[in-house]
Short mmCIF file of C-alpha atoms in Angstrom, two decimals:
data_model
loop_
_atom_site.label_atom_id
_atom_site.label_comp_id
_atom_site.label_asym_id
_atom_site.label_seq_id
_atom_site.Cartn_x
_atom_site.Cartn_y
_atom_site.Cartn_z
CA ALA A 1 21.86 -7.60 11.39
CA GLN A 2 20.42 -4.73 13.11
CA SER A 3 17.82 -4.99 15.56
CA VAL A 4 15.41 -2.53 17.24
CA THR A 5 13.75 -2.54 20.77
CA GLN A 6 10.55 -0.89 21.31
CA LEU A 7 10.34 -0.49 25.27
CA GLY A 8 6.56 -0.92 26.07
CA SER A 9 4.23 -3.28 23.89
CA HIS A 10 1.22 -1.00 25.09
CA VAL A 11 0.89 2.64 26.00
CA SER A 12 -2.24 4.47 27.46
CA VAL A 13 -2.47 8.05 27.43
CA SER A 14 -5.19 10.68 28.07
CA GLU A 15 -6.30 12.88 25.17
CA GLY A 16 -4.38 16.12 25.38
CA ALA A 17 -1.57 14.11 27.00
CA LEU A 18 2.38 13.89 26.28
CA VAL A 19 2.85 10.72 23.92
CA LEU A 20 6.46 9.05 24.35
CA LEU A 21 7.20 5.73 22.41
CA ARG A 22 10.46 4.61 23.10
CA CYS A 23 12.82 3.08 20.61
CA ASN A 24 16.49 1.75 20.62
CA TYR A 25 18.80 0.19 18.03
CA SER A 26 21.63 -1.76 18.00
CA SER A 27 24.46 -0.69 15.32
CA SER A 28 28.00 0.64 15.84
CA VAL A 29 27.36 2.99 12.78
CA PRO A 30 24.46 5.20 12.95
CA PRO A 31 22.03 4.07 10.69
CA TYR A 32 18.92 5.45 9.32
CA LEU A 33 16.03 5.13 11.29
CA PHE A 34 11.97 5.26 10.41
CA TRP A 35 8.68 5.45 12.66
CA TYR A 36 5.65 3.82 11.05
CA VAL A 37 2.04 3.94 11.97
CA GLN A 38 -0.65 0.98 11.30
CA TYR A 39 -4.34 1.91 11.94
CA PRO A 40 -6.71 -0.91 12.39
CA ASN A 41 -6.90 -3.07 9.16
CA GLN A 42 -4.55 -0.80 6.89
CA GLY A 43 -1.07 -1.09 5.92
CA LEU A 44 1.87 0.82 7.59
CA GLN A 45 2.31 4.62 6.81
CA LEU A 46 5.54 6.31 7.16
CA LEU A 47 5.25 9.20 10.19
CA LEU A 48 9.01 10.42 9.80
CA LYS A 49 12.62 9.16 8.92
CA TYR A 50 15.91 10.30 10.24
CA THR A 51 18.83 10.44 7.63
CA SER A 52 21.17 12.71 9.39
CA ALA A 53 20.28 15.68 8.25
CA ALA A 54 19.06 17.02 11.70
CA THR A 55 18.86 15.26 14.81
CA LEU A 56 15.34 16.18 15.72
CA VAL A 57 13.02 15.04 12.95
CA LYS A 58 9.44 16.29 12.56
CA GLY A 59 6.72 14.21 10.95
CA ILE A 60 3.18 14.38 9.95
CA ASN A 61 0.16 14.65 12.44
CA GLY A 62 2.44 16.59 14.97
CA PHE A 63 4.77 13.66 15.85
CA GLU A 64 8.76 14.39 16.09
CA ALA A 65 11.43 12.30 16.90
CA GLU A 66 15.08 12.98 18.41
CA PHE A 67 18.30 10.86 17.36
CA LYS A 68 20.45 10.42 20.09
CA LYS A 69 23.35 8.80 19.19
CA SER A 70 24.75 8.61 22.53
CA GLU A 71 21.65 6.81 23.90
CA THR A 72 21.17 4.78 20.57
CA SER A 73 17.59 5.88 20.79
CA PHE A 74 14.96 7.24 18.43
CA HIS A 75 12.12 8.11 20.54
CA LEU A 76 8.86 9.22 19.31
CA THR A 77 6.94 12.00 20.96
CA LYS A 78 3.70 14.38 20.51
CA PRO A 79 3.01 17.16 22.87
CA SER A 80 -0.65 16.54 22.91
CA ALA A 81 -2.32 13.50 22.27
CA HIS A 82 -5.64 13.21 19.96
CA MET A 83 -8.36 10.26 19.83
CA SER A 84 -7.12 9.86 16.21
CA ASP A 85 -3.61 8.92 17.12
CA ALA A 86 -4.52 5.46 18.51
CA ALA A 87 -2.95 3.00 16.53
CA GLU A 88 0.02 0.74 16.45
CA TYR A 89 3.77 2.33 15.97
CA PHE A 90 6.38 0.70 14.68
CA CYS A 91 10.18 1.92 14.69
CA ALA A 92 12.54 0.72 11.98
CA VAL A 93 16.22 0.73 11.09
CA SER A 94 17.92 0.30 7.97
CA GLU A 95 20.59 -1.89 6.68
CA THR A 96 24.29 -0.28 7.33
CA ARG A 97 25.02 2.55 5.06
CA GLY A 98 25.66 2.03 1.70
CA SER A 99 23.37 -0.69 0.97
CA THR A 100 21.03 -0.72 -1.80
CA LEU A 101 19.01 -3.25 -0.88
CA GLY A 102 16.54 -1.33 1.23
CA ARG A 103 15.93 -3.70 4.03
CA LEU A 104 14.59 -2.59 7.04
CA TYR A 105 14.43 -4.45 10.53
CA PHE A 106 11.29 -3.56 12.57
CA GLY A 107 10.77 -3.47 16.07
CA ARG A 108 7.48 -5.67 17.73
CA GLY A 109 5.35 -2.57 17.85
CA THR A 110 3.76 -0.26 20.48
CA GLN A 111 -0.13 -0.41 20.70
CA LEU A 112 -0.93 3.31 21.62
CA THR A 113 -4.36 3.96 23.27
CA VAL A 114 -5.79 6.96 23.70
CA TRP A 115 -8.38 7.79 26.69
CA PRO A 116 -11.03 10.71 26.25
CA ASP B 1 1.12 8.72 -4.82
CA VAL B 2 3.19 5.58 -4.54
CA LYS B 3 0.56 2.66 -4.71
CA VAL B 4 0.69 -0.75 -3.64
CA THR B 5 -2.06 -2.90 -3.84
CA GLN B 6 -2.72 -6.20 -2.84
CA SER B 7 -4.93 -8.76 -4.62
CA SER B 8 -7.11 -9.68 -1.63
CA ARG B 9 -7.86 -7.98 1.84
CA TYR B 10 -9.22 -11.20 3.31
CA LEU B 11 -8.81 -14.92 2.45
CA VAL B 12 -9.75 -18.08 3.91
CA LYS B 13 -8.28 -21.38 2.58
CA ARG B 14 -7.95 -25.00 3.95
CA THR B 15 -5.01 -26.63 4.91
CA GLY B 16 -3.18 -28.27 2.18
CA GLU B 17 -4.11 -25.80 -0.36
CA LYS B 18 -1.55 -23.81 -2.35
CA VAL B 19 -2.19 -20.15 -1.80
CA PHE B 20 -0.99 -17.24 -4.08
CA LEU B 21 -0.95 -13.57 -2.66
CA GLU B 22 -0.28 -11.17 -5.17
CA CYS B 23 1.47 -7.67 -4.68
CA VAL B 24 1.43 -4.75 -7.30
CA GLN B 25 3.28 -1.61 -7.29
CA ASP B 26 3.10 1.30 -9.64
CA MET B 27 6.15 3.46 -8.99
CA ASP B 28 8.67 1.27 -10.62
CA HIS B 29 10.41 0.47 -7.35
CA GLU B 30 13.28 -2.26 -7.80
CA ASN B 31 12.70 -3.60 -4.32
CA MET B 32 10.00 -5.51 -3.11
CA PHE B 33 9.25 -7.30 0.13
CA TRP B 34 6.82 -9.68 1.90
CA TYR B 35 6.08 -9.80 5.73
CA ARG B 36 4.24 -11.37 7.96
CA GLN B 37 2.64 -9.96 10.52
CA ASP B 38 1.49 -11.54 14.14
CA PRO B 39 0.40 -9.82 17.54
CA GLY B 40 3.53 -9.37 19.93
CA LEU B 41 5.91 -10.25 16.93
CA GLY B 42 5.91 -7.12 14.86
CA LEU B 43 6.69 -7.57 11.18
CA ARG B 44 8.77 -10.57 9.98
CA LEU B 45 10.29 -10.55 6.99
CA ILE B 46 9.62 -13.81 4.86
CA TYR B 47 11.10 -12.87 1.26
CA PHE B 48 12.54 -10.06 -0.81
CA SER B 49 13.46 -9.22 -4.43
CA TYR B 50 15.69 -6.45 -5.54
CA ASP B 51 15.33 -7.22 -9.15
CA VAL B 52 13.30 -9.27 -11.87
CA LYS B 53 13.76 -12.78 -11.37
CA MET B 54 15.94 -12.29 -8.24
CA LYS B 55 14.97 -13.00 -4.90
CA GLU B 56 16.47 -13.29 -1.32
CA LYS B 57 15.20 -15.20 1.79
CA GLY B 58 14.50 -13.29 4.76
CA ASP B 59 14.02 -14.32 8.29
CA ILE B 60 11.67 -16.93 7.91
CA PRO B 61 11.31 -18.40 4.38
CA GLU B 62 10.31 -22.10 5.66
CA GLY B 63 7.03 -22.91 3.89
CA TYR B 64 6.98 -20.06 1.47
CA SER B 65 8.28 -19.22 -1.79
CA VAL B 66 8.19 -16.12 -4.17
CA SER B 67 7.75 -15.18 -7.59
CA ARG B 68 8.84 -12.04 -9.34
CA GLU B 69 8.63 -12.11 -13.51
CA LYS B 70 7.74 -8.65 -13.85
CA LYS B 71 9.19 -5.42 -12.06
CA GLU B 72 5.73 -4.23 -10.81
CA ARG B 73 4.32 -7.79 -9.72
CA PHE B 74 5.58 -9.96 -6.45
CA SER B 75 3.96 -12.81 -5.60
CA LEU B 76 4.09 -15.05 -2.59
CA ILE B 77 3.22 -18.35 -2.67
CA LEU B 78 2.36 -21.17 0.05
CA GLU B 79 3.00 -24.30 -1.47
CA SER B 80 1.07 -26.31 1.12
CA ALA B 81 -1.01 -23.98 3.55
CA SER B 82 -0.77 -25.08 6.99
CA THR B 83 -2.77 -23.47 10.26
CA ASN B 84 0.60 -21.65 11.60
CA GLN B 85 0.60 -19.48 8.28
CA THR B 86 -2.62 -17.74 9.56
CA SER B 87 -1.50 -14.07 9.71
CA MET B 88 -1.49 -10.90 8.22
CA TYR B 89 0.78 -10.73 5.14
CA LEU B 90 2.01 -7.07 4.38
CA CYS B 91 3.89 -6.37 0.81
CA ALA B 92 5.74 -3.55 0.47
CA SER B 93 8.18 -1.78 -1.99
CA SER B 94 10.99 0.56 -2.12
CA PRO B 95 13.17 2.33 -4.75
CA SER B 96 16.67 1.24 -4.67
CA GLY B 97 19.97 3.04 -4.56
CA SER B 98 20.19 4.07 -0.61
CA SER B 99 19.19 2.55 2.73
CA TYR B 100 17.50 5.63 3.65
CA ASN B 101 14.79 5.19 1.14
CA GLU B 102 11.33 4.33 3.12
CA GLN B 103 9.22 1.37 1.92
CA PHE B 104 5.84 1.77 0.82
CA PHE B 105 3.32 -0.69 1.99
CA GLY B 106 0.10 -2.31 0.62
CA PRO B 107 -2.97 -2.56 2.80
CA GLY B 108 -2.41 -6.16 3.45
CA THR B 109 -3.82 -9.60 2.95
CA ARG B 110 -5.48 -11.32 6.48
CA LEU B 111 -5.10 -14.93 5.62
CA THR B 112 -6.93 -17.74 7.60
CA VAL B 113 -5.95 -21.25 7.06
CA LEU B 114 -8.65 -23.76 8.54
#
């Protein structure tokens, strides 16, 4: 089975500072990778996904992530944090390519706090 | 827009009760999923279904069962609720055909078992 590790269960930044949320996956074959965001009392919403078209993926709300095969990483970044970015963020990896079942494996999540 | 709805946002049940959580999606997706979310543990897959009347166990199926009689509806059943099933339950759906298809989530049901 695939697995995902998110380093840091809590990250705090000041408004306007760089946001960096870390995600490493374990797979011998590059999978598809996803970042989701969850605002309080809501379901998960897709931020962006990597499907091998480009290693730097841009998502909604100014977030982007870079796929680095050599480091098995897919870290999420945003140049300047906003108060509205405070939420929980989940990294997820797909089944191996070729599977049609659509199962995702989620990391444990990173809670982002943004200070004024 | 894809819409996944869950029958209740908040639910309070007593130990031993039979509990039904309903999920409906309106985008004709083949795949549907039930997760539970607990602080520090992320999302854990309970069951999923890739077609009507088909189901597969996820990572934590014990104490749960599911039903999928129609394509758009996927039900999670707690046969005899216990306090350790107090959690947030999330339903999701996705189209079949490729593992790069993202999942679309409902708003969640926060279940408390007393």
